[in-house]
Coordinates of C-alpha atoms and ligand atoms in Angstrom, one line a residue:
X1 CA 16.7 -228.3 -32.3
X2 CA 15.0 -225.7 -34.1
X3 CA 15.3 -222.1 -33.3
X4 CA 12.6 -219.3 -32.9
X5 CA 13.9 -216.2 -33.0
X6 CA 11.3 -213.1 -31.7
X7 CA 12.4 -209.9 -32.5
X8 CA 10.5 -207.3 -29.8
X9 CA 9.0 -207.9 -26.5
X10 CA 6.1 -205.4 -26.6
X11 CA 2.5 -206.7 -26.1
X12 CA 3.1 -208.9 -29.0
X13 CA 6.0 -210.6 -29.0
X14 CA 6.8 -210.7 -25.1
X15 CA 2.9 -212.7 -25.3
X16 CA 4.4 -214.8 -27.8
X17 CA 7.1 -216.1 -25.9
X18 CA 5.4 -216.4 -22.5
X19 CA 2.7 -218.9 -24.5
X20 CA 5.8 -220.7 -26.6
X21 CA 7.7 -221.2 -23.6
X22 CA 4.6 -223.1 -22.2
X23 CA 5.2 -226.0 -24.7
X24 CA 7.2 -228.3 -23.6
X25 CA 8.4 -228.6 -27.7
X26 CA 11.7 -229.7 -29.3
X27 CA 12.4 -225.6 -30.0
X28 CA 14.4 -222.9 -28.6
X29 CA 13.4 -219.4 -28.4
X30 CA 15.5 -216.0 -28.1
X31 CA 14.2 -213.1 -27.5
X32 CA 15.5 -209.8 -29.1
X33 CA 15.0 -206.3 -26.8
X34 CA 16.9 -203.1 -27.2
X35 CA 15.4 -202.7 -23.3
X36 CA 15.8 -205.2 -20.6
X37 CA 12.3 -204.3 -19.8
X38 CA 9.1 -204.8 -20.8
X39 CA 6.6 -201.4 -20.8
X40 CA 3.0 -201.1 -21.1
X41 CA 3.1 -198.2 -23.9
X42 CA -0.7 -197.5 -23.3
X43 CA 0.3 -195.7 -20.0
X44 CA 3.0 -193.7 -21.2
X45 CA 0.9 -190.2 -21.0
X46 CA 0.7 -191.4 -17.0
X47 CA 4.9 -191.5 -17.2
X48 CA 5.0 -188.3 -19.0
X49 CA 2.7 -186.5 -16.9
X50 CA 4.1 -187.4 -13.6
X51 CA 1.0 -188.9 -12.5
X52 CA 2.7 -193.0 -12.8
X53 CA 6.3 -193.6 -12.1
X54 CA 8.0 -195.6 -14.6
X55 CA 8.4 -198.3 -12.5
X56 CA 4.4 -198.9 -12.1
X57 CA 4.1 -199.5 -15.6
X58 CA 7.1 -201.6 -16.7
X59 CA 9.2 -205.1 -15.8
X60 CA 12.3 -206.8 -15.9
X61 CA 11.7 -209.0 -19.5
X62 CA 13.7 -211.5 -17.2
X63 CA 11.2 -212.0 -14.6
X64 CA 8.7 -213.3 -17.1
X65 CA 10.5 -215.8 -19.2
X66 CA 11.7 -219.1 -18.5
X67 CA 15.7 -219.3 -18.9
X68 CA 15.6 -223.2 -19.8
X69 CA 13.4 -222.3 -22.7
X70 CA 13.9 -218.9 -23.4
X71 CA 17.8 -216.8 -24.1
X72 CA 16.8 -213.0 -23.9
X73 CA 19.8 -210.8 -25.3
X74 CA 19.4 -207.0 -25.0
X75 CA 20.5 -205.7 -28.3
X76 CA 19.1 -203.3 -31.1
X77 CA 17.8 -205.0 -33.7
X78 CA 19.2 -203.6 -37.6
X79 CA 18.0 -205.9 -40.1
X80 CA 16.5 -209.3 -40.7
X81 CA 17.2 -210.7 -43.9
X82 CA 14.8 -213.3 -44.9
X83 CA 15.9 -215.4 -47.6
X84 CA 19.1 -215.9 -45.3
X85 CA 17.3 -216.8 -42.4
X86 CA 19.6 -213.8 -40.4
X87 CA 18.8 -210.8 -38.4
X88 CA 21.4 -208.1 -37.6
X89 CA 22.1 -207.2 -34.1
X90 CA 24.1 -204.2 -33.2
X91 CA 26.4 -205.1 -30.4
X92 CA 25.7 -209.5 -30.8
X93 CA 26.3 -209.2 -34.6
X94 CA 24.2 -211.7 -37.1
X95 CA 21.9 -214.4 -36.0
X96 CA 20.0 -217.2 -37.5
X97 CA 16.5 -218.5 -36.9
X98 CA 14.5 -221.3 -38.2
X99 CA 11.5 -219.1 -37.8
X100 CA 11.2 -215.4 -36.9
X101 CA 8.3 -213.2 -35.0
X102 CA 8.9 -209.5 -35.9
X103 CA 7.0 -207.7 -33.1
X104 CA 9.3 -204.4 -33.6
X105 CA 6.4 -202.3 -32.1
X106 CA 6.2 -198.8 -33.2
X107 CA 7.7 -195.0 -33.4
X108 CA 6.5 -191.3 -33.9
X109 CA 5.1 -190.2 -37.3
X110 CA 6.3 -186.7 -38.4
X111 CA 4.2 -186.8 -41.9
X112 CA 7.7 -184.8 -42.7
X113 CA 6.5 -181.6 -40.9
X114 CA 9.3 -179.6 -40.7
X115 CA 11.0 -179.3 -37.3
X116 CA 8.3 -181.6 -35.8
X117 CA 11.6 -184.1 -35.3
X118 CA 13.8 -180.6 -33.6
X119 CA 11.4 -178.8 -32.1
X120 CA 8.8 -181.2 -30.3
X121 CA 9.2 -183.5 -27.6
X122 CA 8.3 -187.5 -28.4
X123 CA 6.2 -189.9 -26.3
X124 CA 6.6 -193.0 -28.0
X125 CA 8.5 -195.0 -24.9
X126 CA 9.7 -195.0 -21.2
X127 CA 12.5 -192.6 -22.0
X128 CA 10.7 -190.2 -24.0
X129 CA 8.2 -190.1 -22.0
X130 CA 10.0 -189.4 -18.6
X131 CA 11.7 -186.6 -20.9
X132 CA 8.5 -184.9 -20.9
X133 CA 7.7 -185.2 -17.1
X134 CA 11.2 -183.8 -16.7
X135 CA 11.2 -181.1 -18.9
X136 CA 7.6 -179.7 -18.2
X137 CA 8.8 -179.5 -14.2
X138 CA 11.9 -177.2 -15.9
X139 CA 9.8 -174.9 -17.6
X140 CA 7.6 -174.5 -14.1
X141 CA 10.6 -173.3 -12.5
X142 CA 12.1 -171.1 -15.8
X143 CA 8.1 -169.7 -15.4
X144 CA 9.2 -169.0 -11.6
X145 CA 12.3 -166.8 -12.7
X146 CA 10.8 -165.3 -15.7
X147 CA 7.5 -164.9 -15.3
X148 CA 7.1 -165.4 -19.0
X149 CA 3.9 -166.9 -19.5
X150 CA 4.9 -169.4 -22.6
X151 CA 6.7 -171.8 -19.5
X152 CA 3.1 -172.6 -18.3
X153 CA 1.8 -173.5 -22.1
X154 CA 1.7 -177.2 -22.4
X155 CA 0.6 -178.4 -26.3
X156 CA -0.4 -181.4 -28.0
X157 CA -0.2 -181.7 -31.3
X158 CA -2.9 -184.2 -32.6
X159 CA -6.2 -185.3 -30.7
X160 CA -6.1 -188.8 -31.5
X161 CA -6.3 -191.2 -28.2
X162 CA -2.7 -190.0 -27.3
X163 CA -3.0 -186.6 -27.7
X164 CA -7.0 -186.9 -25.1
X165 CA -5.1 -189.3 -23.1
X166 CA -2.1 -187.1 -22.8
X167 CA -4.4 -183.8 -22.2
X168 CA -6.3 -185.7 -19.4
X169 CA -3.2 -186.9 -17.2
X170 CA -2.0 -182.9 -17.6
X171 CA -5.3 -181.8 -16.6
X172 CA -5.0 -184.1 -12.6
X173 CA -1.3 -183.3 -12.5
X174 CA -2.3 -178.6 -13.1
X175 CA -1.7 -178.5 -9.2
X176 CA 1.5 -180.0 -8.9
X177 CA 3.3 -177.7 -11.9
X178 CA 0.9 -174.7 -10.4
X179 CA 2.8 -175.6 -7.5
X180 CA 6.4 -175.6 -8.3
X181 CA 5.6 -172.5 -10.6
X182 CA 3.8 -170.1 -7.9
X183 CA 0.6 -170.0 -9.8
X184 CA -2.9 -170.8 -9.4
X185 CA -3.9 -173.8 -11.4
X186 CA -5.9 -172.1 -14.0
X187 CA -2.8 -170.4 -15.0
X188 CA -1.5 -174.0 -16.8
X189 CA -2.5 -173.8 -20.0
X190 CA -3.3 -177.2 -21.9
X191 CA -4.1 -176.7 -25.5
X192 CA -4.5 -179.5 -27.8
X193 CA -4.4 -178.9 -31.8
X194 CA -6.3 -181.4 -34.0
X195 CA -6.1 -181.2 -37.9
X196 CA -9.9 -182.8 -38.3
X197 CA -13.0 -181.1 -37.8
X198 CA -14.1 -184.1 -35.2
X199 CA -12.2 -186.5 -33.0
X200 CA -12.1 -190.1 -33.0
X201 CA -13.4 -191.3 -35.5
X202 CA -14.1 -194.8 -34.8
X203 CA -16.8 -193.4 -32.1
X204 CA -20.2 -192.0 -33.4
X205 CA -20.6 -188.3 -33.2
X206 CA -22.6 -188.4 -30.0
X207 CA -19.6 -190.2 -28.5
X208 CA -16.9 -188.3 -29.8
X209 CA -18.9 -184.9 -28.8
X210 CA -18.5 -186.1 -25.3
X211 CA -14.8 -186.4 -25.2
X212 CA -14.7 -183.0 -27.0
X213 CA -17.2 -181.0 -24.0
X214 CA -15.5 -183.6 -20.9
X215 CA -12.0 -182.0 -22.6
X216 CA -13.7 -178.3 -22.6
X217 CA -15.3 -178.8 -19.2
X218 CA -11.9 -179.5 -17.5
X219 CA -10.3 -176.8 -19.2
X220 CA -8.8 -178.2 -21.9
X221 CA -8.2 -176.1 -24.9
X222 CA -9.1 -178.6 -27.7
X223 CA -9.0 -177.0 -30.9
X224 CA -10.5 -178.8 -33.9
X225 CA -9.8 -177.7 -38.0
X226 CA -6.5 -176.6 -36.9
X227 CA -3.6 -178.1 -39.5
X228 CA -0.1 -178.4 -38.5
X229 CA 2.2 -176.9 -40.6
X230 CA 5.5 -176.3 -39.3
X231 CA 7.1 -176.8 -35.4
X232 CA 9.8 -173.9 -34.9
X233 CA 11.2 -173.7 -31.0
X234 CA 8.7 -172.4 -28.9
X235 CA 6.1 -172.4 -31.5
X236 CA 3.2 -174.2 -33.9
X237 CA 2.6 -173.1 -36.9
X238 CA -0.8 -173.7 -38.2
X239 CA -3.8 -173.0 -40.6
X240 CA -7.3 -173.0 -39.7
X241 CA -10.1 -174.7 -41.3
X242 CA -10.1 -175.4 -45.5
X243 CA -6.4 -176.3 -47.0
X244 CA -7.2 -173.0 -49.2
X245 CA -6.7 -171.1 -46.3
X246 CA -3.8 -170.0 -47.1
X247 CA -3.3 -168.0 -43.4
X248 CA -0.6 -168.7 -41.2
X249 CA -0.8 -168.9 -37.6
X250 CA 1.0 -169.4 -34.2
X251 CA 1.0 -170.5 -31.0
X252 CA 4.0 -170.1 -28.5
X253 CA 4.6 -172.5 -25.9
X254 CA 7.9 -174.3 -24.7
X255 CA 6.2 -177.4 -24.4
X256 CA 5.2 -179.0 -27.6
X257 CA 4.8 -183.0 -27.6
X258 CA 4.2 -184.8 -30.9
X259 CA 1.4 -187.1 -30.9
X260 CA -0.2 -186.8 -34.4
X261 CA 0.2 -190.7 -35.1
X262 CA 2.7 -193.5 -35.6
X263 CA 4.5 -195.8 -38.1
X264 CA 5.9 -199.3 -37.4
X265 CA 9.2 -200.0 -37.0
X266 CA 12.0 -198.4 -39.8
X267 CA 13.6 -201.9 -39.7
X268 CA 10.5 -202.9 -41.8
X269 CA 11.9 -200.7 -44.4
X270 CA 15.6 -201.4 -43.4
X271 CA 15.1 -205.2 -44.0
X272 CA 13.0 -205.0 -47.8
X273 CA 9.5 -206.2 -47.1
X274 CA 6.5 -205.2 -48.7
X275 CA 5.7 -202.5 -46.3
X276 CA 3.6 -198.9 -45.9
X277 CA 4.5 -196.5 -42.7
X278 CA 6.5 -199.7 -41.4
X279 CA 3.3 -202.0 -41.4
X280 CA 3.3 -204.9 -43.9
X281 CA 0.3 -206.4 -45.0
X282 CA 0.1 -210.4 -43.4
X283 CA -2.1 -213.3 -44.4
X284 CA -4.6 -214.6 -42.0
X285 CA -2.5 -216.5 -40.0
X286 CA -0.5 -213.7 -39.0
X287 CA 2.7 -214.6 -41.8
X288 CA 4.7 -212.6 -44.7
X289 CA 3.2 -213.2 -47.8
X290 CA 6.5 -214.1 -49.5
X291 CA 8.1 -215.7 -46.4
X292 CA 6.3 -219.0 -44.8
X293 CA 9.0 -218.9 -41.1
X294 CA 8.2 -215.4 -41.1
X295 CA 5.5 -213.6 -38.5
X296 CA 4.9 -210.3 -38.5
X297 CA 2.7 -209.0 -35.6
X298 CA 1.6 -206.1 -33.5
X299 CA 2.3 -202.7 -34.9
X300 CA 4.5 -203.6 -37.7
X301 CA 1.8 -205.6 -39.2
X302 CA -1.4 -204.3 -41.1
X303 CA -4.2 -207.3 -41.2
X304 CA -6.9 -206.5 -43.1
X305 CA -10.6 -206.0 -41.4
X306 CA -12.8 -208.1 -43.6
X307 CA -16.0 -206.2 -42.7
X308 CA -14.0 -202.7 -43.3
X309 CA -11.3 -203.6 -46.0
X310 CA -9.1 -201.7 -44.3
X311 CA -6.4 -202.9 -41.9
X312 CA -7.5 -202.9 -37.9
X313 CA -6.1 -199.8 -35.9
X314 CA -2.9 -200.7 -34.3
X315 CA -3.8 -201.5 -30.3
X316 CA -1.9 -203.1 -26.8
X317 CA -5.2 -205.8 -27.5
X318 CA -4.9 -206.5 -31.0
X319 CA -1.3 -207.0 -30.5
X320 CA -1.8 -209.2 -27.3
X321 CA -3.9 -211.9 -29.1
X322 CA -1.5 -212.0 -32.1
X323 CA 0.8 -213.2 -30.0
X324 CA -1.3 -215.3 -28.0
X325 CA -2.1 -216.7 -32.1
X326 CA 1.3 -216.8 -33.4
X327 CA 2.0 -218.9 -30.6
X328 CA -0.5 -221.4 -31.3
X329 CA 0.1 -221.1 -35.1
X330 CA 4.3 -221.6 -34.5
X331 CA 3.8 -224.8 -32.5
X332 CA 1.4 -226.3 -35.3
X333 CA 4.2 -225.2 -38.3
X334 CA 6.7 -227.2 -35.8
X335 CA 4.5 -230.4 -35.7
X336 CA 3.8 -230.2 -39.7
X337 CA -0.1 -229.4 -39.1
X338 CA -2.2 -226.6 -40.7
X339 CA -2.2 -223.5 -39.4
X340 CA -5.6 -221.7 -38.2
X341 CA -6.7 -218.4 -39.3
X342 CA -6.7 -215.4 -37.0
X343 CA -10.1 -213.8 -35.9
X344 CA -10.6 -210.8 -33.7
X345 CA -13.2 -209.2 -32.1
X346 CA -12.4 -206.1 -29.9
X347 CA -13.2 -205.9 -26.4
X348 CA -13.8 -202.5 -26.0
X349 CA -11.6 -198.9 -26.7
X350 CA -11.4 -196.7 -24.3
X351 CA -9.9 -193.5 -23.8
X352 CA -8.9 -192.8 -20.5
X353 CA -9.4 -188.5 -19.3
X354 CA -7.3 -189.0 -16.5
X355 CA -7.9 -191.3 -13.9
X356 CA -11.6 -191.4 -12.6
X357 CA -12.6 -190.5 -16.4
X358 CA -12.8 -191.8 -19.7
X359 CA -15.2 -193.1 -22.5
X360 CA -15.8 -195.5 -25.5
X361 CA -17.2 -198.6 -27.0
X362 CA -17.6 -201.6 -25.3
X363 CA -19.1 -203.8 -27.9
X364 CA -21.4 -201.4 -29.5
X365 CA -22.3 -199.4 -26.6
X366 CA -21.3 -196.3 -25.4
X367 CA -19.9 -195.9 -21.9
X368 CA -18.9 -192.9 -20.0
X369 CA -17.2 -191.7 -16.9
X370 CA -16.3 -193.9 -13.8
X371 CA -17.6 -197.0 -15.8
X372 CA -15.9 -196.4 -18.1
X373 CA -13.1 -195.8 -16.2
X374 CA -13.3 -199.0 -14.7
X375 CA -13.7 -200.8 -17.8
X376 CA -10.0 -199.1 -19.6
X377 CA -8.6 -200.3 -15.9
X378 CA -10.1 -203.8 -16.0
X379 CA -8.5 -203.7 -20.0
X380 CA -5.2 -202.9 -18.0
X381 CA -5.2 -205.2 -15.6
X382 CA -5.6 -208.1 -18.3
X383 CA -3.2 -207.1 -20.4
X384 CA -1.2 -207.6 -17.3
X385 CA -2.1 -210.5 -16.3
X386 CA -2.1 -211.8 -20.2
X387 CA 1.6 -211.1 -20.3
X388 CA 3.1 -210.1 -16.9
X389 CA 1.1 -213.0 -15.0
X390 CA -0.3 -212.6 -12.0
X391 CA 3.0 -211.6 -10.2
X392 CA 3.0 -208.4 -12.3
X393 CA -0.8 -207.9 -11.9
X394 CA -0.1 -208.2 -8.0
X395 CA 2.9 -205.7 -8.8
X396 CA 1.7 -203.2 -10.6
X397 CA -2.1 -203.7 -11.2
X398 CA -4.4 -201.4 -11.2
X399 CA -6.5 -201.7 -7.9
X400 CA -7.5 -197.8 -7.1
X401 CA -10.5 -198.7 -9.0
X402 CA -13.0 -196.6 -7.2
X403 CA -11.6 -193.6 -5.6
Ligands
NAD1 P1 -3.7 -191.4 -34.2 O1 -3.3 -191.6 -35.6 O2 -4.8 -192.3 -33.8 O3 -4.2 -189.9 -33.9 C1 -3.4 -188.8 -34.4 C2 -4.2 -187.6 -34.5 O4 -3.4 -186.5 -34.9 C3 -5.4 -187.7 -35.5 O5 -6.6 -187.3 -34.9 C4 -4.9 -186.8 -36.7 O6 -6.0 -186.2 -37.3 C5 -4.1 -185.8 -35.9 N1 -3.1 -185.1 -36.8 C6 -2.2 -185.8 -37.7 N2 -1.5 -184.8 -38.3 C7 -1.8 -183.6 -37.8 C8 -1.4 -182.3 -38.1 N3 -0.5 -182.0 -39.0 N4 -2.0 -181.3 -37.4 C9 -2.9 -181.5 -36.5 N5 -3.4 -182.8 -36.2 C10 -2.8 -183.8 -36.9 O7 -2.4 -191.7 -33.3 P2 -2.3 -192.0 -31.8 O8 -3.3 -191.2 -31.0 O9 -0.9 -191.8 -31.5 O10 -2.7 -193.5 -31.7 C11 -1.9 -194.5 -32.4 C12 -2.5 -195.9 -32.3 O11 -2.6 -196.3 -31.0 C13 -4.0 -195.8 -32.8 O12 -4.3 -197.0 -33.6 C14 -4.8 -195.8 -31.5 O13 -6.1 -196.4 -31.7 C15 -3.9 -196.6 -30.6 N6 -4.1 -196.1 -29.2 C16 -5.1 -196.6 -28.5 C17 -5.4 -196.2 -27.2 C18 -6.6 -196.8 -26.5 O14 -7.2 -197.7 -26.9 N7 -6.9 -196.2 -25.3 C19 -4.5 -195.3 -26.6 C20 -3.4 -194.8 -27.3 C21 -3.2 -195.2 -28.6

């Protein structure tokens, strides 16, 4: 029987197996996890800002899969080593597949700004983000003993869609750290540094200037041209508009999270492929170049946008129909038939500004506010349903559509 080994049970690869496990084929699959749960990473800011608890926006990998069909081991996964047919496990030891789907998912980009790893908090899963919930709620109550105004400072370091949708969760949860600091709301500072001069810049410049006023309007302090340069504790170091700017200047704050962009997996790296920032360039149907029983999907792949030449931003819905295709693409390889080529379109992006807000592109038109709010929800609840089934959606879905 032949053995298909998925490494990764994010959007990707957990989509994968729930569609392989569907064909009644001559095949087994395991499924690699260093969690025993499955997370939807596009809600972490919800986890980190208290506003979801983490049990709203993940499941038991378990509760999706089929056991006749499907061995899940929890283990971290070290290496795969292709021309062996092997990945390395930490605890299980080595493995061998017929076929592999690396769906490794993804993890925080420093750029190698110094003491960005030290001196700012990550949001890049479940744990990391609960260890910003926690540690904000600490520095109400150091503000509430110290009355040092830095405890109240909560910064962001990058505007991309983490960094807005980060700023908009702190911006519904002010009252509650007001609260446990003894201060009026206003007093919670939220400032968000961003290196470009705009924001978002997949969104025309009518669009992005709305997410920039909706961010000023609810008190957000978003601050564009401002370069990163250096994280010490309690404090961003940064330079203001041109590079030749040589000026150095400071913020103090003792929260500082880190979302200025991400890489794909270092096992990429670890394991020899052809890779940049952890992302390796596939063919159309989804494989290695070099390596035909090898898939690469979700955020450890870079597939190349033929209208735009350059490879298609790194999202929950990209990842979702890669494995939904690799799928497809796997059980042709195991009958000997061709393999199809895989085309996207997106369905929308939207950034959500906390929950009755947000705006973006569905298509090519611009949407704002409680549409749009609706829309990023509806996007949630599919991805749900795509990959959780409708026990999950029931579970966890997203139903406080209008309030
Ligand atoms: P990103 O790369 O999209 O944004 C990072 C931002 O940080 C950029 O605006 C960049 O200019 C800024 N930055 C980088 N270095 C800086 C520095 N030294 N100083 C100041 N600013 C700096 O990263 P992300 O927001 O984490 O998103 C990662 C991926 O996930 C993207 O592909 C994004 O599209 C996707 N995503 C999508 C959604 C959604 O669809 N709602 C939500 C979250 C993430």
């Amino acid at each position: 029987m032949k053995e298909v080994l998925v490494l990764g049970a994010g959007y990707a690869g957990l989509k994968a197996v729930r569609n392989l496990q569907k064909q009644a084929r001559d095949f087994h699959i395991t499924l690699v996890d260093k969690n025993n749960y499955h997370y939807e990473a596009t809600e972490l800011h919800e986890v980190a800002s208290g506003s979801q608890p983490k049990e709203k926006i993940s499941y038991l990998i378990t509760d999706v899969i089929n056991p006749k069909k499907v061995t899940f081991i929890q283990d971290e996964v070290l290496k795969v080593t292709p021309e062996a047919k092997i990945a390395e496990l930490k605890n299980t030891g080595v493995i061998s597949y017929d076929y592999v789907v690396i769906s490794l998912g993804f993890c925080s980009e420093t750029f190698g700004i110094s003491g960005a790893k030290e001196n700012a908090l990550e949001m890049v899963n479940v744990e990391t983000a609960e260890n910003v919930h926690r540690h904000i709620l600490k520095m109400m109550t150091k503000y509430r003993e110290t009355k040092d105004a830095n405890y109240l400072r909560l910064v962001i370091c990058g505007a991309g869609f983490t960094g807005i949708e980060l700023a908009g969760a702190f911006v519904d949860e002010k009252k509650k750290y007001a609260e446990i600091a003894g201060v009026s709301p206003d007093q919670i500072e939220i400032i968000c540094l961003e290196a470009a001069t705009r924001i978002l810049p997949m969104f025309n410049d009518a669009l992005a200037q709305h997410g920039v006023d909706l961010l000023k309007k609810l008190g957000v302090n978003l601050m564009l041209g401002s370069m990163i340069k250096e994280i010490k504790p309690g404090e961003v170091v940064y330079t203001r508009g041109s590079e030749a700017d040589a000026l150095r200047y400071s913020i103090f704050a003792e929260t500082i999270i880190w979302t200025t962009g991400v890489s794909g997996s270092p096992v990429m790296a670890q394991s020899g492929f052809d890779e940049h920032r952890g992302r390796v360039v596939v063919k159309k149907d989804l494989r290695d170049p070099k390596y035909d029983n090898v898939y690469v999907i979700g955020d450890v792949s870079a597939l190349i946008e033929p209208e735009t030449n350059r490879p298609y931003p790194t999202t929950a819905q990209i990842a979702t129909r890669m494995g939904a295709h690799v799928a497809k693409n796997l059980g042709h390889q195991l009958k000997g038939e061709p393999l199809e080529d895989f085309n996207y379109k997106s369905l929308g992006t939207v950034a959500s500004v906390g929950n009755t807000r947000a705006f973006g592109l569905v298509g090519k038109n611009a949407i704002k506010g409680y549409p749009a709010s609706f829309v990023k929800k509806s996007i949630m609840n599919k991805s749900l349903v795509d990959i959780g089934g409708l026990k999950e959606l029931l579970a966890k879905g997203r139903f406080d559509l209008y309030h």
